[in-house]
Every structure is written in structure tokens, then in C-alpha cells.
């Protein structure tokens, strides 16, 4: 942060990236969930610091760097949630390798804890030096075990150890018909600032920011809460004037009409029907088709799919106590007829409430 204030933007960015990589690599090593959560408590501030450092560079470089941090922040928390969930990430991996890796991670945790709790009188002595040497040995052994798993199971490693994300690289690889659109909230003393990122037709980063008051944030929360129950079809879906606060005119004017928007929402925007934002006499979806992703920093598919099919999926209940939606199956059946008439392969699945 000091280097950034001195206008040494490249040096500051290098250090910020190293800090984020250190945080992300450490959180993947925890095997004790309580310790991991304590470690995570204040780590979001590292992404906020890095975001400010990135944005300070200005221009194309600053825009893409800030966008990189924004998406990396989202994917970091998604990755650790996935790691803690009961998801069979180790399918196809040799069980003996998995057992050895888990044992090494337990030993690493124990060694780090001993170092952390070492009395002041023993700092700098043989006890600390021995623990540090042990930590280095365990880390190297873990690296070799991971490398073996990586070589044999590339799909697993993409989830467990995603490649470093770079917004400029993503923007350069997406076709012109797809426009990535990312959002990132920053808290302020009077409310919050919503940062909006997109790629122009010329392949340059587009960044705008909108200040939200506390009253506007509370209003958004009230409207979002209404969507969790029975929705009055005659009531306004979203607050008045919200389109300019989420998709400001400077951003909308730069989006090519008809291009697919690949949207990465954040925080308060998650779960909101952004495709239904009012625009002129219609809605945003009438001008741009949309696709939502939790984060643009998620590992991209290793190959493109030649044949396109449509997956229709829904559930009439959600096991959270919300009122059921009995028309879901009828709606999916109607959609299936539409797509089938367009000579498109359709897969339809009803999901159980649990």
C-alpha cells in the first residue's frame, strides 16, 4: 500500500498478488474447519487493499487489475466453500495418495500451531529453528505429493488449485459475441460503492462506479426479500430508478446490442433478476441475452462443446420452508416444446426439494 501511495504501481501490484496467493494457498492447507474459519475472518480486507492498489494504476492496466481482484475475491470464497462441502473431488485419485496428502496437511497444521504458540523465551532458539525446518520439509513433501496427483488427475487439480486469474486474458479469449460483466461492492461510511466492469467492443476494460446510500441499500434488501416468498405479479419487481444504479448509462452505451452478457454478480446483487431490470419500455433481457456465473475467475472449460443442447431444470420446492411453486413442471414442459420445435436437443430434469 505504501508503494502504491508512492506511485510505484507495478511494484505494489506484484506485492499485492503475492499477498493474495499466500492467503489462498494457506486456506487450502487447513484440515481443521474451526481454525480455517478463524483464519478467514479478516482476510477479505486483503482483497479490498489489492483492489485499491490495482485501481490506482489507472487506465487499461488499472481497470483490468481491479477487475481481476474483484473476480478473484468471489472465486476464493467459492473455492473454500467447495473444499469444505461434501463433494467427491477425489474421485479417480489413488486413495493411498489422498490418505498420505491428508496426513501431511494434518502435520502441517500441527507444526504451524506449535510455531504460533511458541513461548517468547524460545523464539529464535533451537526449538523455533527446528519447527521451521520441519515445516519446510513437510511443505516440500506435500508439494511432491500434490504434483503426483496433478500429473495423474488434471481435472481434480483445476478445482483444487485453480490457475491464477487474469481479467485481461479472459477478455482476450472470449468471442466478440460474449461480453463479460462483473460487479464488486465496496463499503463506505455513507453506504456502499458498486463497481461495474465490462469489456468494450475494442477489447478494452470499461469501469464505472455508482455510490449507494444506506437508504437505497435497505430498499434493495427489502425488494430482494420479497422474492423469497409468493410474489405479487402486480407489484414492482425492483425499486424505481435502479437500472441506472446497477447498469449506469456509460456502461450500457458501450455494450453491443444483441451480444450475450456473461454476468458475475456480487453480494447484494446475487439472486436478483438483473435480466428483468426495466429499460426504456421493456427490460434488459430484451436487448441482451444473459448468462450468470458465480465468478468469472472459475476454471474455464478445457474444450468447447460442438453440439449445443438445452438443459431445463427446476424444482417446485426448496426445502427451506418457502411456499411451493406447483407450476414449475408445467413451465418446463412448455419450454421443452418450444426448444424441440426449434430442432434443439433438450434435457429436462425435475429436482427434488431436498
Short mmCIF file of N, CA and C in Angstrom, two decimals, residues 84-168:
data_model
loop_
_atom_site.label_atom_id
_atom_site.label_comp_id
_atom_site.label_asym_id
_atom_site.label_seq_id
_atom_site.Cartn_x
_atom_site.Cartn_y
_atom_site.Cartn_z
N UNK A 84 -14.86 -27.33 1.63
CA UNK A 84 -15.44 -27.76 2.90
C UNK A 84 -16.71 -28.57 2.72
N UNK A 85 -17.26 -28.56 1.50
CA UNK A 85 -18.51 -29.29 1.26
C UNK A 85 -18.23 -30.77 1.04
N UNK A 86 -19.28 -31.54 1.11
CA UNK A 86 -19.14 -32.98 0.91
C UNK A 86 -19.23 -33.29 -0.58
N UNK A 87 -18.22 -32.83 -1.31
CA UNK A 87 -18.18 -33.02 -2.75
C UNK A 87 -17.03 -33.99 -3.07
N UNK A 88 -17.28 -35.05 -3.81
CA UNK A 88 -16.24 -36.05 -4.08
C UNK A 88 -15.19 -35.56 -5.07
N UNK A 89 -14.37 -34.61 -4.62
CA UNK A 89 -13.34 -34.07 -5.52
C UNK A 89 -12.26 -35.09 -5.82
N UNK A 90 -12.13 -36.10 -4.95
CA UNK A 90 -11.04 -37.05 -5.12
C UNK A 90 -11.43 -38.27 -5.95
N UNK A 91 -12.58 -38.21 -6.61
CA UNK A 91 -12.98 -39.33 -7.45
C UNK A 91 -11.90 -39.62 -8.49
N UNK A 92 -11.48 -40.88 -8.55
CA UNK A 92 -10.47 -41.28 -9.54
C UNK A 92 -9.04 -41.12 -9.05
N UNK A 93 -8.85 -40.53 -7.86
CA UNK A 93 -7.50 -40.36 -7.33
C UNK A 93 -7.16 -41.57 -6.46
N UNK A 94 -5.93 -42.04 -6.54
CA UNK A 94 -5.48 -43.18 -5.75
C UNK A 94 -5.72 -42.91 -4.26
N UNK A 95 -6.53 -43.73 -3.57
CA UNK A 95 -6.83 -43.49 -2.15
C UNK A 95 -5.59 -43.38 -1.27
N UNK A 96 -4.55 -44.12 -1.61
CA UNK A 96 -3.33 -44.05 -0.80
C UNK A 96 -2.68 -42.67 -0.90
N UNK A 97 -2.73 -42.08 -2.11
CA UNK A 97 -2.20 -40.72 -2.28
C UNK A 97 -3.02 -39.72 -1.47
N UNK A 98 -4.34 -39.89 -1.49
CA UNK A 98 -5.21 -38.98 -0.74
C UNK A 98 -4.93 -39.08 0.75
N UNK A 99 -4.82 -40.31 1.24
CA UNK A 99 -4.55 -40.52 2.67
C UNK A 99 -3.22 -39.89 3.08
N UNK A 100 -2.20 -40.09 2.24
CA UNK A 100 -0.89 -39.51 2.54
C UNK A 100 -0.94 -37.98 2.53
N UNK A 101 -1.69 -37.42 1.58
CA UNK A 101 -1.81 -35.97 1.49
C UNK A 101 -2.52 -35.41 2.72
N UNK A 102 -3.61 -36.05 3.12
CA UNK A 102 -4.36 -35.58 4.29
C UNK A 102 -3.52 -35.67 5.56
N UNK A 103 -2.71 -36.73 5.67
CA UNK A 103 -1.83 -36.86 6.84
C UNK A 103 -0.80 -35.74 6.87
N UNK A 104 -0.24 -35.41 5.70
CA UNK A 104 0.74 -34.32 5.63
C UNK A 104 0.10 -32.99 6.00
N UNK A 105 -1.14 -32.75 5.56
CA UNK A 105 -1.81 -31.49 5.87
C UNK A 105 -2.10 -31.38 7.36
N UNK A 106 -2.42 -32.51 8.00
CA UNK A 106 -2.63 -32.50 9.45
C UNK A 106 -1.33 -32.18 10.18
N UNK A 107 -0.24 -32.76 9.70
CA UNK A 107 1.07 -32.47 10.32
C UNK A 107 1.48 -31.01 10.11
N UNK A 108 1.18 -30.47 8.93
CA UNK A 108 1.48 -29.06 8.67
C UNK A 108 0.70 -28.15 9.61
N UNK A 109 -0.58 -28.46 9.79
CA UNK A 109 -1.40 -27.66 10.71
C UNK A 109 -0.83 -27.70 12.12
N UNK A 110 -0.49 -28.91 12.57
CA UNK A 110 0.04 -29.07 13.93
C UNK A 110 1.35 -28.32 14.10
N UNK A 111 2.21 -28.40 13.08
CA UNK A 111 3.51 -27.72 13.15
C UNK A 111 3.33 -26.20 13.18
N UNK A 112 2.44 -25.68 12.35
CA UNK A 112 2.18 -24.24 12.34
C UNK A 112 1.59 -23.78 13.66
N UNK A 113 0.74 -24.61 14.26
CA UNK A 113 0.13 -24.24 15.53
C UNK A 113 1.19 -24.19 16.64
N UNK A 114 2.12 -25.14 16.62
CA UNK A 114 3.20 -25.13 17.61
C UNK A 114 4.06 -23.87 17.47
N UNK A 115 4.33 -23.49 16.22
CA UNK A 115 5.11 -22.27 15.99
C UNK A 115 4.37 -21.04 16.50
N UNK A 116 3.07 -21.03 16.28
CA UNK A 116 2.27 -19.87 16.68
C UNK A 116 2.21 -19.74 18.20
N UNK A 117 2.18 -20.90 18.91
CA UNK A 117 2.04 -20.90 20.37
C UNK A 117 3.38 -20.95 21.10
N UNK A 118 4.47 -20.88 20.36
CA UNK A 118 5.80 -20.98 20.97
C UNK A 118 6.02 -19.81 21.94
N UNK A 119 6.42 -20.10 23.19
CA UNK A 119 6.66 -19.02 24.16
C UNK A 119 7.72 -18.04 23.68
N UNK A 120 7.62 -16.81 24.11
CA UNK A 120 8.56 -15.76 23.69
C UNK A 120 9.99 -16.13 24.04
N UNK A 121 10.16 -16.83 25.17
CA UNK A 121 11.51 -17.18 25.62
C UNK A 121 12.21 -18.14 24.66
N UNK A 122 11.43 -18.89 23.89
CA UNK A 122 12.02 -19.87 22.97
C UNK A 122 12.15 -19.35 21.54
N UNK A 123 11.71 -18.10 21.30
CA UNK A 123 11.82 -17.53 19.97
C UNK A 123 13.28 -17.31 19.60
N UNK A 124 13.62 -17.70 18.37
CA UNK A 124 14.99 -17.53 17.92
C UNK A 124 15.92 -18.63 18.34
N UNK A 125 15.44 -19.54 19.19
CA UNK A 125 16.29 -20.63 19.68
C UNK A 125 16.17 -21.88 18.84
N UNK A 126 16.69 -22.97 19.38
CA UNK A 126 16.70 -24.24 18.64
C UNK A 126 15.29 -24.78 18.41
N UNK A 127 14.39 -24.52 19.38
CA UNK A 127 13.02 -25.03 19.22
C UNK A 127 12.34 -24.41 18.00
N UNK A 128 12.47 -23.08 17.85
CA UNK A 128 11.86 -22.41 16.71
C UNK A 128 12.52 -22.83 15.41
N UNK A 129 13.85 -22.92 15.42
CA UNK A 129 14.56 -23.31 14.20
C UNK A 129 14.18 -24.73 13.78
N UNK A 130 14.01 -25.61 14.76
CA UNK A 130 13.63 -26.98 14.45
C UNK A 130 12.23 -27.08 13.86
N UNK A 131 11.31 -26.30 14.42
CA UNK A 131 9.95 -26.29 13.89
C UNK A 131 9.90 -25.71 12.49
N UNK A 132 10.67 -24.67 12.24
CA UNK A 132 10.70 -24.07 10.91
C UNK A 132 11.28 -25.04 9.88
N UNK A 133 12.33 -25.78 10.28
CA UNK A 133 12.91 -26.77 9.38
C UNK A 133 11.91 -27.89 9.09
N UNK A 134 11.20 -28.30 10.15
CA UNK A 134 10.18 -29.34 9.99
C UNK A 134 9.07 -28.86 9.05
N UNK A 135 8.68 -27.60 9.19
CA UNK A 135 7.64 -27.02 8.34
C UNK A 135 8.07 -27.02 6.88
N UNK A 136 9.33 -26.68 6.63
CA UNK A 136 9.84 -26.67 5.26
C UNK A 136 9.84 -28.07 4.66
N UNK A 137 10.24 -29.06 5.46
CA UNK A 137 10.29 -30.44 4.98
C UNK A 137 8.88 -30.95 4.64
N UNK A 138 7.93 -30.65 5.55
CA UNK A 138 6.56 -31.09 5.32
C UNK A 138 5.97 -30.41 4.08
N UNK A 139 6.25 -29.13 3.92
CA UNK A 139 5.73 -28.38 2.77
C UNK A 139 6.27 -28.95 1.46
N UNK A 140 7.56 -29.30 1.45
CA UNK A 140 8.17 -29.86 0.25
C UNK A 140 7.59 -31.23 -0.05
N UNK A 141 7.39 -32.04 0.99
CA UNK A 141 6.81 -33.37 0.77
C UNK A 141 5.39 -33.25 0.25
N UNK A 142 4.62 -32.29 0.81
CA UNK A 142 3.25 -32.07 0.35
C UNK A 142 3.26 -31.62 -1.11
N UNK A 143 4.21 -30.75 -1.47
CA UNK A 143 4.29 -30.28 -2.86
C UNK A 143 4.53 -31.44 -3.81
N UNK A 144 5.39 -32.37 -3.43
CA UNK A 144 5.69 -33.52 -4.29
C UNK A 144 4.48 -34.44 -4.41
N UNK A 145 3.75 -34.63 -3.29
CA UNK A 145 2.55 -35.46 -3.34
C UNK A 145 1.49 -34.82 -4.25
N UNK A 146 1.32 -33.52 -4.09
CA UNK A 146 0.36 -32.81 -4.92
C UNK A 146 0.73 -32.89 -6.40
N UNK A 147 2.04 -32.78 -6.66
CA UNK A 147 2.49 -32.83 -8.05
C UNK A 147 2.14 -34.18 -8.68
N UNK A 148 2.28 -35.24 -7.89
CA UNK A 148 1.93 -36.58 -8.39
C UNK A 148 0.44 -36.65 -8.73
N UNK A 149 -0.38 -36.11 -7.81
CA UNK A 149 -1.83 -36.12 -8.05
C UNK A 149 -2.17 -35.26 -9.27
N UNK A 150 -1.50 -34.11 -9.39
CA UNK A 150 -1.76 -33.21 -10.52
C UNK A 150 -1.48 -33.88 -11.85
N UNK A 151 -0.36 -34.58 -11.91
CA UNK A 151 0.04 -35.22 -13.16
C UNK A 151 -0.96 -36.30 -13.58
N UNK A 152 -1.51 -37.00 -12.60
CA UNK A 152 -2.41 -38.12 -12.91
C UNK A 152 -3.88 -37.68 -13.01
N UNK A 153 -4.21 -36.54 -12.39
CA UNK A 153 -5.61 -36.12 -12.31
C UNK A 153 -5.76 -34.63 -12.59
N UNK A 154 -5.59 -34.22 -13.85
CA UNK A 154 -5.65 -32.78 -14.18
C UNK A 154 -7.00 -32.14 -13.87
N UNK A 155 -8.10 -32.91 -13.96
CA UNK A 155 -9.41 -32.34 -13.68
C UNK A 155 -9.52 -31.97 -12.21
N UNK A 156 -9.03 -32.83 -11.34
CA UNK A 156 -9.07 -32.56 -9.90
C UNK A 156 -8.27 -31.32 -9.55
N UNK A 157 -7.11 -31.18 -10.15
CA UNK A 157 -6.24 -30.07 -9.77
C UNK A 157 -6.81 -28.73 -10.22
N UNK A 158 -7.62 -28.72 -11.29
CA UNK A 158 -8.22 -27.47 -11.73
C UNK A 158 -9.20 -26.94 -10.68
N UNK A 159 -9.85 -27.84 -9.96
CA UNK A 159 -10.76 -27.42 -8.91
C UNK A 159 -10.01 -27.08 -7.62
N UNK A 160 -9.06 -27.92 -7.29
CA UNK A 160 -8.35 -27.77 -6.02
C UNK A 160 -7.36 -26.61 -6.05
N UNK A 161 -6.68 -26.44 -7.18
CA UNK A 161 -5.66 -25.40 -7.32
C UNK A 161 -5.89 -24.65 -8.63
N UNK A 162 -6.92 -23.79 -8.68
CA UNK A 162 -7.21 -23.09 -9.94
C UNK A 162 -6.05 -22.20 -10.37
N UNK A 163 -5.89 -22.06 -11.67
CA UNK A 163 -4.83 -21.21 -12.20
C UNK A 163 -5.08 -19.76 -11.82
N UNK A 164 -4.01 -18.96 -11.68
CA UNK A 164 -4.20 -17.54 -11.37
C UNK A 164 -5.07 -16.86 -12.43
N UNK A 165 -6.03 -16.07 -11.96
CA UNK A 165 -6.97 -15.44 -12.88
C UNK A 165 -6.42 -14.10 -13.36
N UNK A 166 -6.66 -13.79 -14.63
CA UNK A 166 -6.26 -12.52 -15.22
C UNK A 166 -7.42 -12.05 -16.10
N UNK A 167 -8.07 -10.96 -15.69
CA UNK A 167 -9.24 -10.47 -16.43
C UNK A 167 -8.90 -10.10 -17.86
N UNK A 168 -7.72 -9.55 -18.09
CA UNK A 168 -7.36 -9.17 -19.46
C UNK A 168 -7.21 -10.39 -20.35
#
